[in-house]
Amino acid sequence: MTDQQFAQEMAALPEPEQLLDLYRQLLTIRYTEEQLARSHQMGLIHGACHTYVGEEAIATGVCAHLRPEDAVFSTHRGHGHALAKGVSPREVVAELFGRATGCSEGRGGSMHLFKPEVGMMGTSGIVGPCILQATGAGYSFKLLRSENVGVAFFGDGAVNNGAFHEGLNLASIWKLPVLFICENNLYATEVPFAYSAGNPHVGNRGPAYGIESVTVDGNDVLAVFEAAGAAVQRARSGEGPTLIECRTYRTRAHSEGMRDAGYRTQEEVDAWKARDPITNYRKWLLDNEEAGPETLTTIEAEVKDVVAEAAEFARNSPWPEPETVSEYIFNQG
Amino acid sequence: MTDQQFAQEMAALPEPEQLLDLYRQLLTIRYTEEQLARSHQMGLIHGACHTYVGEEAIATGVCAHLRPEDAVFSTHRGHGHALAKGVSPREVVAELFGRATGCSEGRGGSMHLFKPEVGMMGTSGIVGPCILQATGAGYSFKLLRSENVGVAFFGDGAVNNGAFHEGLNLASIWKLPVLFICENNLYATEVPFAYSAGNPHVGNRGPAYGIESVTVDGNDVLAVFEAAGAAVQRARSGEGPTLIECRTYRTRAHSEGMRDAGYRTQEEVDAWKARDPITNYRKWLLDNEEAGPETLTTIEAEVKDVVAEAAEFARNSPWPEPETVSEYIFNQG
Amino acid sequence: MRELTYVEATLEALDSAMARDRSIFVVGEGIGERGGNFNTTTGLYAKYGPERLCDTPISERGFVGMCAGAAMTGTRPVVDFMFIDFILDAFGELVNQIAKMQYMSSGRIRMPIVLRGAIGIGHAAATHHSGSYYPIFAHIPGFRVVVPAIPSDAKGLFTTALKSEDPVLFLEHKSLLFNRGEVPEGDYEIPFGEARIAREGADCTVVAIGSMVDRTLSECEKLAEEGISVEVIDPRTIAPLDMATIMESVHKTGRLLIVDETFQPCGVGAEIAAQVIDAGFDDLDAPIRRLNGAHVPTPYSPPLEHSITPQPNEIEQSVRDLLAE
Amino acid sequence: MRELTYVEATLEALDSAMARDRSIFVVGEGIGERGGNFNTTTGLYAKYGPERLCDTPISERGFVGMCAGAAMTGTRPVVDFMFIDFILDAFGELVNQIAKMQYMSSGRIRMPIVLRGAIGIGHAAATHHSGSYYPIFAHIPGFRVVVPAIPSDAKGLFTTALKSEDPVLFLEHKSLLFNRGEVPEGDYEIPFGEARIAREGADCTVVAIGSMVDRTLSECEKLAEEGISVEVIDPRTIAPLDMATIMESVHKTGRLLIVDETFQPCGVGAEIAAQVIDAGFDDLDAPIRRLNGAHVPTPYSPPLEHSITPQPNEIEQSVRDLLAE
Ligand SMILES: Cc1ncc(C[n+]2csc(CCOP(=O)(O)OP(=O)(O)O)c2C)c(N)n1
Ligand SMILES: Cc1ncc(C[n+]2csc(CCOP(=O)(O)OP(=O)(O)O)c2C)c(N)n1
Ligand SMILES: [Mg+2]
Ligand SMILES: [Mg+2]
């Protein structure tokens, strides 16, 4: 199937009322990340902190189609996925602050966010496993005859990893209900994908596994929404997995506090900043008269408050008790 | 590049005198394998024994282009590669008999054949590593500014493994002098490749890694010879790796003593037996008047003798001394 | 009581569990219609079909990681590795994901996965098909590690494994697979962390693991004729390890030998010895001795291979040495 | 003598070796122009270029297997993992290929590969970036396992590693990397298998590993004020393990404590204890004690993380307890 045919098969645009939900979601991620970046500078976050600034459209566009029973598996850059899947800013911020009220009760931190109650099955400090685990969720859902889907979010860096190859092939041969969402932000830390991959395209890798694949503008929330909608529909109706390459860019450093020079030019950063997914979507909403400026300003203020309150909540939350440190290793005993 | 363009770029046919060497090599593998199969039945071989019967054209056609300094890395089905790379039938048979005179001094057995002196860098009981190690040989050769090449032989089963993905990509991005020879015999033990791979073709996987790839008839020693010649030339002249899918079939059981029914039909086996690489090549030599029947009969008798003598040698060889069992773990100490 | 082989015993447990619990499925190479390289799934494909007996590509990392995801989302995978050596390609998934998942998620995600395979040295399988590696899994927090020595234990412990919410490594020594023994009918569970006293005795304690249990017991019969009374303990699970039973025995005998086919450095014997010397220092009348497989990759040739595992005469001699101390 | 940080010390060794030996090359993620996540290759890219400081895709299994093949064919790869945790995805290549290659080939193939990375708990790195895993590598035959505690040892041992024909795991604790210490100029080698007596003493022996060495030494100063004289031994290499030095010390002191951040079960402390109880039973005046990191995946939150490594007061108390026995 060509990309074009695939596009025609895609689900429709969001319903009007969903358009504002998308905007709210984009902002929730952006403001939370900016809050985390500030908190990191203040020493309130203890380990690494990889923000999702510039890539918000992807988690937002994909997760808009998901139910709590759908299972999301993510990476080191996973705050946005957790938020979009329904983990509250409170729980995310508190987790990064290392507090007992965090979504992993302080055991996880930035790279280990869990809330199975809403289908957030974890972020991972290791590149690769999320692809396999999403495939496994697909296996469960198929075996259990449910209509749920498994979703893996991963970076371009994971594409060169054996987990990508094995996971996509397994999902293909058993036609599992899985979405493989590659967030191609052109770099793995400072190593360009164009250097590290013999084939610098991801969206054309589907045929190597006999699965559908497509490339979309990852900074365009509506484009992501459309492609993901079609893929979710395919998955739920038993037609198997889809690989979606979302071309995007992270506009902050790889992780907070790290240098952000020497490997990419200021022009490149500026060009991508001009394609900011939130600014552009805001403009689209206004241009298409889907919302007036007051509505948007109100949403912005509301989200700001939610995030500020989340940081406050996190700061005031208790630390986990050292006595509990050996709990949860096993379910039994 | 299309397959056709690629074919045009290929090296020429073998020189006339080489044609008989190829025949001799094919027979050496076939007779040695048949000897090993008989010895296995007699209890002279102690572990597993995977024969190469039906696939001899591949090792023969590829290794005809290699020098002792070129490095071959192989699999569990590696007797043919060892023989074609210059390990003597004596050393192979003695190794399978577990004798001190074997090419690995009895430490290895069927799946661990080593003779670095002729560039036989090992067969492996684990599916996958040979792909990576051949890539590494390519890295060495590039760094050392030599013209040597690394060669990996592996089955269709390895294609679904992460090692394939990672190895081909690494060889591609650094343009390493490596040949990836996939011996697609349609099954991994009893599991059909058509079942286990979302994409049942191997020869079209090159573009996923930005490398050349081609499919040839693995039962046609001249076809393999041509494709390998072109690939070796490319590698030696710094143009990078090539993936060659050789379509073939093993006509004996996966391993000696194993059942060989229930997963493939007698018709399929018979059809492939009718395409026997040795019978067909013999016919080609006669039809094209490259050799008369007496010449071929003489070669056949000679090789038979060599193999019989090898078995005799192995039977009369001493066992390794248990006192030496801890030698060679480390180079020092 | 009727007798079954070790493999038949686990097959009975698996069949019964799969009949009872539709969320159990098995993955592996050749475990479908073929019934497994070691007959570990014979007949199940016909009963439960291809989704629940799922033949896989040679993608060990892939299907282990996949099964982790499945276990996290409501099903109960059993990974059948054929030879356990192949698990090493999935080691990252095991250590960083499977073992840690319950902890990282503060107990809200479960990891009911069983990883099974044939271990051990023998049959000239050579170094890529002779590994055991259980001391490594006991070192890592988060695994249950089961090494049954007899068919009835294999069945009871496998039943427990198939009901566990935790990741279980179920390791079956190749030289035991076709041994026969009495096996009760019907379902029964043997809890993890309870050693079996394979033989009672008063003069010396021998802890023997896996295939070493039978080898030790035969020597004990000989020693008994001379009036030497050896107590033989089979821990059955390496993690959790039933130190209480071992401690109690050493309290009685004052002497301890550990016989284990796997490598000595940082092995199970080391852990047992270290715990006994810490908590049972005053009980000891002699040094603690270990007999292990040689610290060497497994060689192929039979005389070499034979020389690297603890032999009956060495077991006997070690007991005599301890009694002479 | 001039002082260098631990990282500067290994960098000096690497630079010197690379200048001398053109067959040495380094692979890893961000070890090229960037100079390594922990500055382990700073400045070398400019000197030796992209072929010898080779940035890799995130293909740990791939580049480890590749480096195995390179080591087999005449070059000397150094794999820089940044965090050693990432090595687990290459475990199959390590155990089944790298560790066994010399043996399988009856010594005719060499495996001069150095695998380095940052280990250890600290800085809220959480459970995917806090592993050490060296007891596992000591368990497997075929590896040299090096865990330097001070900059001068780091330089000398790294120089030895870079000349070794055997596979070496060179493991650098994150909390030591930027510690300063006196480091001799020029090339020098420290042989594997020779422990360093970090402090002489007569009353009790403490074997401390990696980051635990300094932590133990500070406590010993306090105890010395009370007249308690502790001998502190830093094994420096876990494989080979210098048991002679430890044995000799225990012969003198009669008491032994092992302090190690890694997990207790089947760990290095277990191995040391088991060897001492076997060969040094009569030397012991007290049980052998071990202090280890808690047997739990590393939690993120600082108070939890802090609670799982052996703390100074626990070291002190353990020594006191042993002396009271
Ligand atoms: C297996 C593994 N190797 C290395 C790392 C170190 N690491 C963390 S993030 C990262 C880059 C990831 O790049 P990409 O997948 O493109 O994601 P991005 O950070 O660009 O979102 C690396 C190499 C890791 N976490 N896991
Ligand atoms: C990593 C790994 N998994 C499983 C096996 C068991 N095994 C040995 S041979 C084989 C089939 C290999 O098939 P293929 O690669 O197509 O080679 P063929 O035997 O057909 O030549 C399998 C699964 C193995 N050796 N290594
Ligand atoms: Mg990226
Ligand atoms: Mg095959």
Coordinates of C-alpha atoms in Angstrom, one line a residue, chain C residues 31-284:
Chain C
I31 CA 7.1 -26.4 21.0
G32 CA 4.0 -26.4 18.8
E33 CA 3.1 -29.4 16.7
R34 CA 6.6 -30.8 17.2
G35 CA 6.0 -31.0 20.9
G36 CA 9.3 -29.6 22.0
N37 CA 12.9 -30.7 21.5
F38 CA 12.7 -32.5 24.9
N39 CA 9.0 -33.5 24.6
T40 CA 8.1 -30.8 27.1
T41 CA 4.9 -30.0 25.2
T42 CA 4.0 -33.2 23.5
G43 CA 0.3 -33.4 22.7
L44 CA -0.6 -30.0 23.9
Y45 CA -0.7 -28.4 20.5
A46 CA -3.5 -30.7 19.4
K47 CA -5.4 -29.8 22.6
Y48 CA -4.9 -26.1 22.9
G49 CA -4.0 -24.9 19.4
P50 CA -1.4 -22.5 17.9
E51 CA -2.1 -19.4 20.0
R52 CA -1.4 -21.2 23.2
L53 CA 1.5 -23.3 21.9
C54 CA 3.2 -20.7 19.8
D55 CA 6.2 -21.6 17.7
T56 CA 8.6 -18.7 17.5
P57 CA 11.3 -17.4 15.3
I58 CA 14.9 -17.5 16.6
S59 CA 14.3 -14.2 18.5
E60 CA 15.1 -15.1 22.1
R61 CA 15.3 -11.5 23.2
G62 CA 12.2 -10.6 21.2
F63 CA 9.9 -13.3 22.6
V64 CA 11.2 -13.0 26.1
G65 CA 10.5 -9.2 26.0
M66 CA 7.2 -9.9 24.4
C67 CA 6.3 -12.4 27.1
A68 CA 7.2 -9.7 29.7
G69 CA 4.7 -7.4 28.1
A70 CA 2.1 -10.2 28.0
A71 CA 2.6 -11.0 31.7
M72 CA 2.1 -7.4 32.5
T73 CA -1.2 -7.3 30.7
G74 CA -3.1 -10.3 32.0
T75 CA -1.7 -13.5 30.5
R76 CA 0.7 -16.1 31.8
P77 CA 3.5 -16.9 29.4
V78 CA 5.7 -20.0 29.7
V79 CA 8.9 -19.6 27.7
D80 CA 10.4 -22.9 26.7
F81 CA 14.0 -22.4 25.7
M82 CA 14.8 -25.9 24.8
F83 CA 18.5 -25.4 26.0
I84 CA 18.6 -22.7 28.6
D85 CA 21.8 -21.4 27.0
F86 CA 19.7 -19.5 24.6
I87 CA 18.3 -17.4 27.5
L88 CA 21.5 -15.4 27.5
D89 CA 20.5 -13.4 24.5
A90 CA 17.5 -12.2 26.5
F91 CA 19.5 -11.4 29.6
G92 CA 18.8 -7.6 29.4
E93 CA 15.1 -8.3 29.3
L94 CA 15.4 -10.6 32.3
V95 CA 17.5 -8.5 34.6
N96 CA 16.4 -5.0 33.7
Q97 CA 12.7 -5.6 33.0
I98 CA 11.3 -8.9 34.2
A99 CA 13.1 -9.0 37.6
K100 CA 12.5 -5.4 38.3
M101 CA 9.0 -4.7 37.0
Q102 CA 7.0 -5.4 40.1
Y103 CA 9.4 -3.3 42.1
M104 CA 9.6 -0.4 39.8
S105 CA 5.8 -0.3 39.5
S106 CA 5.5 -0.5 43.3
G107 CA 3.7 -3.8 43.1
R108 CA 0.9 -2.7 40.8
I109 CA 2.2 -4.7 37.8
R110 CA 2.6 -8.4 38.1
M111 CA 5.1 -10.6 36.3
P112 CA 3.7 -14.1 36.2
I113 CA 6.2 -15.6 33.7
V114 CA 7.8 -19.0 33.7
L115 CA 11.1 -19.4 31.9
R116 CA 12.1 -23.1 31.5
G117 CA 14.9 -24.9 29.8
A118 CA 17.3 -27.8 30.0
I119 CA 20.5 -27.2 31.9
G120 CA 23.6 -29.1 32.6
I121 CA 26.7 -30.9 31.3
G122 CA 26.4 -34.2 29.5
H123 CA 25.9 -36.0 26.2
A124 CA 28.8 -34.2 24.6
A125 CA 26.6 -31.2 24.0
A126 CA 29.6 -28.9 24.1
T127 CA 29.9 -25.4 25.5
H128 CA 26.9 -23.7 23.8
H129 CA 24.5 -26.4 25.0
S130 CA 25.7 -27.3 28.5
G131 CA 25.1 -24.2 30.6
S132 CA 23.1 -23.9 33.9
Y133 CA 23.7 -20.3 35.1
Y134 CA 21.4 -20.6 38.1
P135 CA 23.8 -18.9 40.5
I136 CA 23.5 -15.8 38.3
F137 CA 19.7 -15.7 38.6
A138 CA 19.9 -16.3 42.4
H139 CA 22.3 -13.3 42.6
I140 CA 19.7 -10.9 41.0
P141 CA 16.8 -9.8 43.1
G142 CA 13.4 -10.7 41.6
F143 CA 13.6 -14.3 40.5
R144 CA 12.4 -17.6 41.8
V145 CA 14.9 -20.2 40.8
V146 CA 13.8 -23.8 40.8
V147 CA 16.0 -26.9 40.1
P148 CA 14.1 -30.1 40.8
A149 CA 16.0 -33.3 41.1
I150 CA 13.2 -35.9 40.9
P151 CA 10.0 -36.3 38.9
S152 CA 7.5 -35.8 41.8
D153 CA 9.3 -32.6 42.8
A154 CA 9.3 -31.5 39.1
K155 CA 5.6 -31.8 38.9
G156 CA 4.8 -30.2 42.2
L157 CA 7.2 -27.3 41.7
F158 CA 6.1 -26.7 38.1
T159 CA 2.5 -26.5 39.3
T160 CA 3.6 -23.9 41.8
A161 CA 5.5 -22.1 39.2
L162 CA 2.4 -22.0 36.9
K163 CA 0.4 -20.3 39.7
S164 CA 3.1 -17.9 40.8
E165 CA 2.7 -14.2 40.2
D166 CA 6.5 -13.8 40.2
P167 CA 9.0 -14.7 37.5
V168 CA 10.2 -18.2 37.8
L169 CA 13.2 -19.9 36.3
F170 CA 12.5 -23.6 36.0
L171 CA 15.6 -25.5 35.2
E172 CA 15.7 -29.1 34.2
H173 CA 18.9 -31.0 34.1
K174 CA 19.3 -32.9 30.8
S175 CA 20.5 -36.0 32.5
L176 CA 17.4 -36.2 34.6
L177 CA 14.7 -35.6 32.0
F178 CA 14.1 -39.2 31.2
N179 CA 14.6 -40.6 34.7
R180 CA 11.5 -42.3 36.1
G181 CA 10.1 -41.9 39.6
E182 CA 6.8 -42.2 41.5
V183 CA 4.6 -39.2 40.9
P184 CA 1.2 -38.7 42.6
E185 CA -1.9 -38.3 40.4
G186 CA -3.8 -35.0 40.4
D187 CA -2.7 -31.5 41.2
Y188 CA -0.4 -30.7 44.0
E189 CA 1.9 -27.8 44.8
I190 CA 5.3 -27.9 46.4
P191 CA 6.1 -24.5 47.9
F192 CA 9.2 -22.6 46.9
G193 CA 11.9 -22.3 49.6
E194 CA 11.4 -25.7 51.2
A195 CA 14.3 -28.1 50.9
R196 CA 13.8 -31.9 50.7
I197 CA 15.8 -34.1 53.0
A198 CA 16.7 -36.8 50.5
R199 CA 18.4 -38.9 53.2
E200 CA 18.6 -38.6 56.9
G201 CA 22.0 -38.9 58.6
A202 CA 24.0 -37.8 61.6
D203 CA 27.7 -37.5 60.7
C204 CA 27.9 -35.1 57.8
T205 CA 25.6 -32.9 55.8
V206 CA 25.8 -32.9 52.0
V207 CA 23.8 -30.3 50.1
A208 CA 23.4 -31.6 46.5
I209 CA 21.8 -29.8 43.7
G210 CA 20.0 -31.1 40.6
S211 CA 21.7 -34.0 39.0
M212 CA 24.1 -34.2 41.9
V213 CA 21.4 -35.5 44.3
D214 CA 21.2 -39.0 42.9
R215 CA 25.0 -39.1 42.4
T216 CA 25.4 -38.3 46.1
L217 CA 22.8 -40.6 47.3
S218 CA 24.4 -43.7 45.7
E219 CA 27.7 -42.8 47.4
C220 CA 25.9 -42.5 50.7
E221 CA 24.6 -46.0 50.5
K222 CA 28.2 -47.3 50.2
L223 CA 29.3 -45.1 53.1
A224 CA 26.4 -46.3 55.2
E225 CA 27.7 -49.9 54.9
E226 CA 30.8 -48.6 56.8
G227 CA 28.6 -47.0 59.4
I228 CA 29.0 -43.5 58.0
S229 CA 25.7 -41.7 58.2
V230 CA 25.3 -38.8 55.7
E231 CA 22.4 -36.4 55.6
V232 CA 21.6 -35.3 52.0
I233 CA 19.6 -32.1 51.4
D234 CA 18.2 -31.2 48.1
P235 CA 17.3 -27.5 48.3
R236 CA 14.9 -27.8 45.3
T237 CA 14.8 -24.0 44.9
I238 CA 18.0 -21.9 44.8
A239 CA 16.0 -18.7 45.3
P240 CA 14.4 -18.7 47.8
L241 CA 17.0 -20.9 49.5
D242 CA 15.9 -22.9 52.5
M243 CA 18.8 -22.1 54.8
A244 CA 16.8 -23.1 57.9
T245 CA 16.8 -26.8 56.9
I246 CA 20.5 -26.7 56.1
M247 CA 21.4 -24.9 59.3
E248 CA 19.5 -27.4 61.3
S249 CA 21.2 -30.3 59.7
V250 CA 24.7 -28.7 60.2
H251 CA 23.8 -28.1 63.8
K252 CA 23.2 -31.9 64.1
T253 CA 26.2 -33.1 62.0
G254 CA 28.8 -30.3 62.4
R255 CA 30.1 -31.0 58.9
L256 CA 29.0 -29.6 55.5
L257 CA 29.8 -30.4 51.9
I258 CA 28.1 -28.8 49.0
V259 CA 28.0 -30.6 45.7
D260 CA 27.0 -28.6 42.6
E261 CA 27.7 -29.0 39.0
T262 CA 27.9 -25.3 38.3
F263 CA 31.0 -23.1 38.6
Q264 CA 32.4 -22.5 42.0
P265 CA 33.3 -18.8 42.2
C266 CA 30.4 -16.8 43.5
G267 CA 28.2 -19.9 43.2
V268 CA 25.4 -21.4 45.3
G269 CA 27.9 -23.4 47.4
A270 CA 29.7 -20.1 48.3
E271 CA 26.5 -18.6 49.4
I272 CA 25.5 -21.6 51.6
A273 CA 29.0 -21.7 53.1
A274 CA 29.0 -18.0 53.8
Q275 CA 25.6 -18.2 55.6
V276 CA 26.6 -21.2 57.6
I277 CA 29.9 -19.7 58.7
D278 CA 28.1 -16.5 59.7
A279 CA 25.1 -17.9 61.6
G280 CA 26.3 -21.4 62.4
F281 CA 30.0 -20.8 63.3
D282 CA 29.8 -22.6 66.6
D283 CA 28.1 -25.6 65.0
L284 CA 31.0 -26.4 62.7

